[in-house]
XYZ file of C-alpha atoms in Angstrom:
476
model
C -9.424 25.771 8.362
C -10.408 26.970 5.036
C -13.769 28.911 5.133
C -15.529 26.484 2.633
C -14.257 23.366 4.480
C -17.618 21.114 5.055
C -18.605 21.101 8.702
C -18.733 17.096 8.757
C -14.846 17.196 8.062
C -14.115 19.227 11.251
C -16.120 16.878 13.607
C -13.632 15.007 15.698
C -16.110 12.092 16.026
C -15.377 11.307 12.236
C -11.707 10.780 12.546
C -9.168 12.345 10.295
C -6.655 11.085 7.626
C -4.091 13.279 6.394
C -1.850 12.969 3.597
C 1.003 14.974 2.261
C 0.403 16.492 -1.262
C 3.025 15.565 -3.838
C 3.453 18.790 -5.577
C 6.354 17.687 -7.775
C 5.066 14.373 -9.152
C 6.665 12.711 -12.179
C 4.460 13.241 -15.249
C 3.466 11.006 -18.132
C 2.395 13.149 -21.295
C 2.387 16.179 -18.884
C -0.191 14.368 -16.665
C -0.116 12.992 -12.926
C -0.155 9.301 -12.758
C 0.031 6.837 -9.996
C 0.916 3.019 -10.294
C -1.329 0.264 -9.020
C 1.355 -2.628 -7.881
C -0.013 -6.106 -7.096
C 1.604 -7.864 -4.190
C 1.102 -11.590 -3.196
C 1.181 -12.099 0.650
C 1.604 -15.831 1.084
C 2.400 -15.477 5.068
C 2.357 -13.117 7.731
C 4.039 -15.145 10.412
C 6.746 -15.327 9.059
C 6.458 -12.749 6.337
C 6.559 -14.033 2.793
C 5.596 -11.548 -0.036
C 6.412 -11.227 -3.751
C 5.525 -8.470 -6.219
C 4.251 -8.716 -9.708
C 6.442 -7.257 -12.276
C 3.533 -5.943 -14.272
C 1.170 -3.310 -13.136
C -1.180 -0.464 -13.983
C -0.197 3.130 -14.837
C -3.208 5.227 -14.025
C -3.213 8.710 -15.612
C -5.211 11.944 -14.701
C -7.450 12.632 -17.526
C -6.469 16.649 -17.294
C -2.907 18.023 -17.784
C -1.248 18.775 -14.524
C -0.404 22.213 -12.648
C 0.796 22.819 -9.410
C -1.965 23.666 -6.885
C -3.309 27.257 -6.955
C -6.341 29.055 -5.765
C -7.666 28.976 -9.329
C -7.410 25.136 -9.928
C -7.809 23.572 -6.389
C -11.106 21.993 -7.619
C -9.633 20.652 -10.896
C -10.092 17.061 -9.497
C -9.383 15.540 -13.010
C -5.546 16.923 -12.963
C -4.901 16.443 -9.239
C -6.531 12.930 -8.424
C -5.477 9.733 -10.176
C -8.450 7.826 -9.116
C -9.926 5.617 -11.875
C -13.252 5.907 -10.056
C -13.216 9.827 -10.633
C -11.456 10.204 -13.998
C -13.781 7.645 -15.720
C -16.433 10.347 -15.774
C -14.520 12.799 -17.549
C -15.063 13.298 -21.177
C -11.214 13.286 -21.971
C -10.789 9.923 -20.123
C -9.620 7.310 -22.948
C -10.130 3.617 -22.410
C -7.019 1.669 -23.250
C -7.379 0.041 -27.029
C -6.483 -3.477 -27.336
C -3.715 -2.924 -29.771
C -1.837 -0.843 -27.040
C 0.702 -3.331 -26.123
C 3.921 -3.655 -24.112
C 5.880 -4.284 -27.040
C 5.652 -1.149 -28.730
C 7.225 2.357 -28.561
C 8.590 3.350 -24.977
C 8.660 6.846 -25.825
C 11.289 9.787 -25.227
C 11.983 12.057 -22.312
C 10.779 15.538 -21.450
C 13.282 16.717 -19.492
C 13.832 18.506 -16.163
C 13.765 22.265 -15.609
C 12.708 24.492 -18.469
C 15.208 27.215 -19.034
C 13.839 30.156 -20.617
C 12.133 29.140 -23.997
C 8.503 29.688 -25.584
C 5.193 29.468 -24.069
C 5.241 25.637 -24.743
C 8.573 25.269 -22.871
C 10.226 23.520 -26.170
C 7.927 20.655 -25.561
C 5.995 19.162 -28.736
C 3.552 16.740 -27.839
C 4.063 13.733 -29.587
C 7.491 14.709 -30.886
C 9.506 12.994 -28.138
C 11.831 16.097 -27.824
C 13.813 17.135 -24.678
C 11.724 20.000 -22.861
C 9.366 20.773 -20.024
C 5.983 22.066 -20.180
C 5.949 25.601 -18.588
C 2.233 25.058 -17.483
C 0.469 21.677 -17.205
C -2.840 23.197 -17.592
C -4.643 25.356 -20.046
C -3.701 28.931 -19.974
C -5.125 30.866 -17.056
C -8.306 32.767 -17.744
C -8.062 36.580 -18.398
C -8.235 38.475 -15.333
C -6.161 36.278 -13.269
C -3.679 37.529 -10.600
C -0.096 37.245 -12.081
C 1.086 35.590 -8.837
C -1.596 33.044 -9.106
C -0.571 32.408 -12.908
C 3.155 32.049 -11.747
C 2.136 29.314 -8.836
C 0.249 27.441 -11.295
C 3.184 26.731 -13.441
C 5.141 23.697 -13.471
C 8.443 23.001 -14.893
C 9.556 19.570 -13.871
C 10.190 16.242 -15.121
C 7.535 14.693 -17.673
C 7.580 11.602 -19.831
C 6.552 11.935 -23.207
C 5.066 8.449 -24.584
C 5.806 9.599 -28.125
C 2.205 9.273 -29.113
C 0.449 12.429 -28.102
C -2.947 10.503 -28.438
C -3.762 10.985 -24.773
C -4.399 14.856 -25.046
C -6.916 15.379 -27.723
C -8.625 11.903 -27.934
C -12.054 12.039 -26.508
C -13.481 8.904 -27.207
C -12.788 5.450 -26.396
C -10.598 4.399 -29.365
C -7.406 5.992 -28.040
C -7.209 8.695 -30.836
C -5.199 8.491 -33.779
C -1.904 7.763 -32.177
C -1.566 4.259 -32.754
C 1.600 3.960 -30.342
C 2.388 1.591 -27.570
C 2.800 4.046 -24.890
C 0.482 6.914 -25.614
C -3.430 7.094 -26.045
C -4.900 5.430 -23.052
C -5.693 6.714 -19.568
C -4.438 3.288 -18.264
C -0.881 2.019 -19.214
C 1.308 -1.078 -18.850
C 4.052 -0.708 -15.992
C 6.622 -2.329 -18.489
C 6.107 0.242 -20.954
C 6.733 2.974 -18.315
C 9.921 1.197 -17.192
C 11.184 1.096 -20.792
C 10.505 4.779 -20.779
C 12.328 5.692 -17.741
C 15.319 3.388 -18.707
C 15.599 4.584 -22.144
C 15.402 8.347 -21.278
C 17.946 7.731 -18.612
C 15.820 8.645 -15.632
C 15.704 5.244 -13.857
C 17.061 1.609 -14.619
C 14.381 -1.200 -14.296
C 16.502 -3.082 -11.732
C 16.830 0.330 -9.826
C 12.860 0.759 -9.813
C 12.356 -2.645 -8.587
C 15.021 -2.414 -5.795
C 13.362 0.846 -4.449
C 9.822 -0.551 -4.771
C 10.681 -3.917 -2.877
C 11.943 -1.868 -0.073
C 9.129 0.311 0.208
C 6.636 -3.015 -0.100
C 8.791 -4.730 2.707
C 8.999 -1.841 5.196
C 5.125 -1.408 4.782
C 4.406 -5.046 5.449
C 6.868 -5.046 8.314
C 4.866 -2.254 9.950
C 1.698 -4.040 9.561
C 2.785 -7.471 10.426
C 2.336 -7.567 14.308
C -1.615 -6.960 13.909
C -1.759 -9.132 10.981
C 0.150 -11.927 12.568
C -2.042 -11.615 15.805
C -5.048 -12.023 13.818
C -3.745 -14.865 11.891
C -2.483 -16.837 14.956
C -6.033 -16.209 16.624
C -7.488 -18.261 13.621
C -4.663 -20.677 13.123
C -2.831 -20.794 16.701
C 0.466 -22.347 16.914
C 0.716 -25.620 18.460
C 2.980 -26.810 21.207
C 4.796 -30.101 21.834
C 2.672 -30.142 25.180
C -0.616 -30.229 24.057
C -3.201 -28.059 22.711
C -2.915 -24.914 20.726
C -1.927 -21.468 21.710
C -1.567 -21.784 25.603
C 0.125 -25.498 25.610
C -1.495 -27.797 27.864
C -3.162 -25.468 29.810
C -6.833 -25.038 28.989
C -7.845 -23.037 32.043
C -7.264 -19.637 30.157
C -4.011 -18.897 31.725
C -0.918 -17.527 30.122
C 2.865 -18.420 29.916
C 5.273 -15.776 29.965
C 8.138 -17.928 31.479
C 9.033 -20.155 28.490
C 8.970 -19.325 24.916
C 6.720 -21.357 22.404
C 8.198 -24.795 21.098
C 6.726 -25.026 17.907
C 5.729 -28.523 16.644
C 7.829 -29.383 13.429
C 6.035 -28.808 10.384
C 3.789 -26.023 11.837
C 1.820 -24.713 8.932
C 2.012 -20.922 8.061
C 0.689 -20.769 4.866
C -3.216 -21.570 5.492
C -4.114 -18.486 3.384
C -2.988 -15.659 0.972
C -3.773 -12.457 -0.206
C -3.439 -10.224 -3.282
C -2.795 -6.672 -2.194
C -2.931 -3.265 -4.110
C -0.232 -1.063 -3.514
C -0.797 2.600 -4.921
C 2.593 4.102 -5.615
C 3.696 7.673 -6.812
C 6.998 8.524 -8.314
C 8.151 12.233 -7.906
C 10.249 13.812 -10.506
C 13.232 12.722 -9.044
C 11.933 9.296 -9.291
C 11.426 8.969 -5.325
C 8.824 6.623 -4.150
C 5.541 7.656 -2.252
C 3.117 5.218 -0.788
C -0.465 6.422 -1.413
C -2.306 3.518 0.057
C -2.602 -0.242 0.570
C -6.118 -1.927 -0.674
C -6.481 -5.200 0.892
C -9.182 -5.728 -1.391
C -8.030 -4.502 -4.840
C -10.405 -4.374 -7.759
C -9.792 -7.228 -9.926
C -12.535 -6.564 -12.411
C -11.561 -7.018 -16.209
C -14.423 -4.803 -17.597
C -15.409 -1.143 -17.543
C -18.812 0.743 -17.661
C -19.926 2.608 -20.490
C -23.213 4.417 -20.947
C -25.158 3.358 -24.209
C -28.181 4.770 -25.838
C -30.741 2.754 -27.159
C -34.033 3.446 -29.142
C -37.005 3.175 -26.997
C -38.857 0.227 -28.504
C -42.461 1.178 -29.112
C -41.927 4.939 -27.775
C -42.078 8.170 -29.631
C -39.724 8.604 -32.858
C -36.279 9.701 -31.469
C -36.961 8.532 -27.825
C -33.834 6.887 -26.542
C -32.897 5.684 -23.110
C -29.444 5.432 -21.572
C -28.362 2.059 -20.189
C -25.266 1.215 -18.493
C -23.246 -1.931 -19.938
C -20.046 -3.592 -18.960
C -17.470 -3.768 -21.819
C -14.167 -5.665 -21.880
C -11.154 -4.005 -20.703
C -8.053 -5.614 -22.519
C -5.411 -3.772 -20.295
C -7.139 -4.796 -17.071
C -7.711 -8.330 -18.601
C -4.142 -8.843 -19.362
C -2.489 -7.474 -16.115
C -4.787 -9.003 -13.720
C -5.062 -12.488 -15.201
C -1.527 -12.479 -14.797
C -1.337 -11.305 -11.435
C -4.124 -13.564 -10.262
C -2.984 -16.862 -12.259
C 0.667 -16.482 -11.453
C -0.098 -16.129 -7.758
C -2.125 -19.342 -7.799
C 0.792 -21.083 -9.174
C 2.856 -19.864 -6.626
C 0.762 -20.693 -3.479
C -0.130 -24.265 -5.203
C 3.581 -24.926 -5.949
C 4.339 -28.616 -4.559
C 3.120 -27.676 -1.135
C 5.986 -25.232 -0.399
C 6.903 -21.784 -1.752
C 9.117 -21.946 -4.723
C 12.922 -20.880 -4.382
C 13.760 -17.401 -5.072
C 15.612 -18.192 -8.151
C 13.038 -20.511 -9.731
C 12.031 -18.179 -12.303
C 9.762 -20.795 -13.985
C 7.528 -21.119 -10.877
C 7.633 -17.560 -10.035
C 6.822 -16.263 -13.535
C 5.761 -12.510 -13.307
C 6.547 -12.201 -9.648
C 9.711 -11.124 -7.931
C 10.726 -12.078 -4.237
C 10.429 -9.561 -1.694
C 10.445 -10.987 1.662
C 11.557 -14.764 1.814
C 13.731 -17.008 4.034
C 16.806 -15.745 2.042
C 16.019 -11.904 2.399
C 14.434 -11.682 5.723
C 17.655 -11.074 7.504
C 18.259 -7.732 5.632
C 15.199 -6.372 7.447
C 15.700 -8.033 10.844
C 16.760 -4.991 12.781
C 13.244 -3.337 12.096
C 11.294 -6.090 13.003
C 11.249 -5.327 16.635
C 7.385 -4.708 16.861
C 6.886 -8.413 15.713
C 9.030 -9.583 18.328
C 6.804 -7.571 20.906
C 3.962 -9.313 19.293
C 5.344 -12.844 19.796
C 5.876 -11.786 23.725
C 2.218 -10.632 23.824
C 0.799 -13.765 22.304
C 2.762 -16.096 24.789
C 1.479 -13.866 27.684
C -1.999 -13.805 26.485
C -2.093 -17.533 26.186
C -5.303 -19.028 24.772
C -7.202 -16.084 25.629
C -6.391 -14.980 22.003
C -8.336 -17.865 20.593
C -11.770 -16.407 22.061
C -11.223 -12.626 21.449
C -8.782 -10.502 19.392
C -7.945 -7.127 21.273
C -11.278 -7.211 22.970
C -12.663 -7.366 26.631
C -12.259 -11.301 26.523
C -8.695 -11.602 25.412
C -5.472 -10.069 25.892
C -2.823 -9.706 28.696
C -3.732 -10.030 32.143
C -2.424 -7.920 35.132
C -1.150 -11.028 36.558
C 0.632 -12.069 33.299
C 2.058 -8.619 32.952
C 3.428 -9.053 36.642
C 5.323 -12.237 35.810
C 6.625 -10.658 32.566
C 7.895 -7.916 34.925
C 9.488 -10.019 37.212
C 11.467 -11.902 34.511
C 12.820 -8.266 33.877
C 13.690 -7.612 37.313
C 10.742 -5.049 38.007
C 8.873 -5.544 41.533
C 5.256 -6.813 40.892
C 3.624 -4.030 42.549
C 5.542 -1.484 39.995
C 4.389 -3.685 37.177
C 0.954 -3.515 38.441
C 0.907 0.196 38.709
C 2.271 0.523 34.995
C -0.620 -1.954 33.882
C -3.419 0.015 35.663
C -1.985 3.452 34.434
C -1.860 2.267 30.817
C -5.120 0.488 30.517
C -6.802 3.540 32.302
C -5.031 6.105 29.917
C -6.172 4.293 26.922
C -9.444 3.277 27.644
C -10.780 6.345 29.698
C -11.346 4.190 32.754
C -10.083 0.841 34.165
C -13.031 -1.267 32.669
C -11.138 -3.424 30.558
C -8.479 -5.349 32.343
C -6.786 -6.753 29.614
C -4.097 -5.176 27.785
C -4.212 -4.916 23.656
C -1.153 -5.181 21.762
C -0.985 -1.438 21.559
C -1.080 -1.011 25.267
C 1.394 -4.042 25.971
C 3.797 -2.215 23.914
C 3.561 0.922 25.895
C 3.806 -1.286 28.915
C 6.904 -3.002 27.773
C 8.712 0.475 27.328
C 7.529 1.373 30.837
C 8.974 -1.727 32.146
C 12.290 -1.400 30.420
C 12.660 2.204 31.688
C 12.058 1.325 35.270
C 14.937 2.435 37.390
C 14.517 0.713 40.346
C 16.278 -2.567 39.516
C 18.526 -3.328 36.610
C 19.563 -1.542 33.578
C 17.537 -0.708 30.262
C 20.199 -2.670 27.877
C 19.982 -5.915 30.178
C 16.240 -5.837 30.146
C 16.140 -5.345 26.266
C 18.862 -8.281 25.917
C 16.643 -10.543 28.177
C 13.473 -9.684 25.844
C 15.505 -10.467 22.946
C 16.621 -13.852 24.349
C 13.034 -14.427 25.233
C 11.746 -14.195 21.625
C 14.441 -16.120 20.208
């Protein structure tokens, strides 16, 4: 590890999160940016989701250069976080008159070939070109190799205004243009620029974005659906919730659930914040998903006021909250239209009902779910797990009091043609391996998934494909 790596980072007890650094990002006014995309999740069992067609474009407050020893600590050029960049003097709060119906800007193209020190790119002129360096010139005395490593000749979109580079106050500079000036922009403005400059059509953008959102939610679905069904268990025709008529804490791995007609899968909803970055080839990269994205429509500002009754010239600095027009417009649209969808006549609107959907676009609906059926195998495992766990899931979620017992796992093994003794050995081995000892005699969902794979791989009876077919029939 690097010599200056903080000691606490290397402490295994803290856990680690590692992300790949995207060194060839698409730039806007020579600055790195990411997208805050709002996704309405209406149901997790089944999956139903929509994406808002308007979102935030969040720029770094300094120009970009590829990572080099000389700029690794230039956080304002590498990190797009608003919570970080708002403290930089170069950060520009987007003015109220910067709208989505103004200039889309022109391209600053790919791969500077020769050219002058500016790479043929005139800020604000909207010419074709690319910057040879996304940062200020290296200080005298820097190593030549270091300087070469820091340069970046890639794809940069010029908003056409140039106000964002030199403006240091909150008025957006003198640009007065639609796309440039603020450190936050409208997604719709970016899409106009991408399409006008031949980089990506708007339909192509949303096709790629919907695919990313759908696959991300499908990966999360088993855990989300398990938690949802713990709070809102399915009701079966024979009696109580979750485990049918059995109230003794048992499980049922022999018969699939038979839902009552009209089972309500839409008792709650969530607006998620997807943070997405585009590379210079307009490829999508998911940075993170925020389960509780900020819906604030103000921004903080420090204001100096004269101290009443104090010495002449004495001032105090106070933090005040000022209106943020771009946040207000985008977030009220995302929340307002989401509420209209979830309150739509007691059911979700049809995919082609644009009047009801307003700014939202269908991602995962009854009409589109078949497209992703082949990659939803883990949710089928979740459904088997819930059936085997029975009513235990109502009292505890993946804890000592809930999960799949050894006897339930043996019954499932018997259905797959695996002897109960072999199934029990698999159960003990997995629970011991995962928990560091056989103290927890219930399988969590993750352990159950490993157990299913072990059952399917057992060679003492039957074949792998036959067992998998049996599981598929069980979930259907």
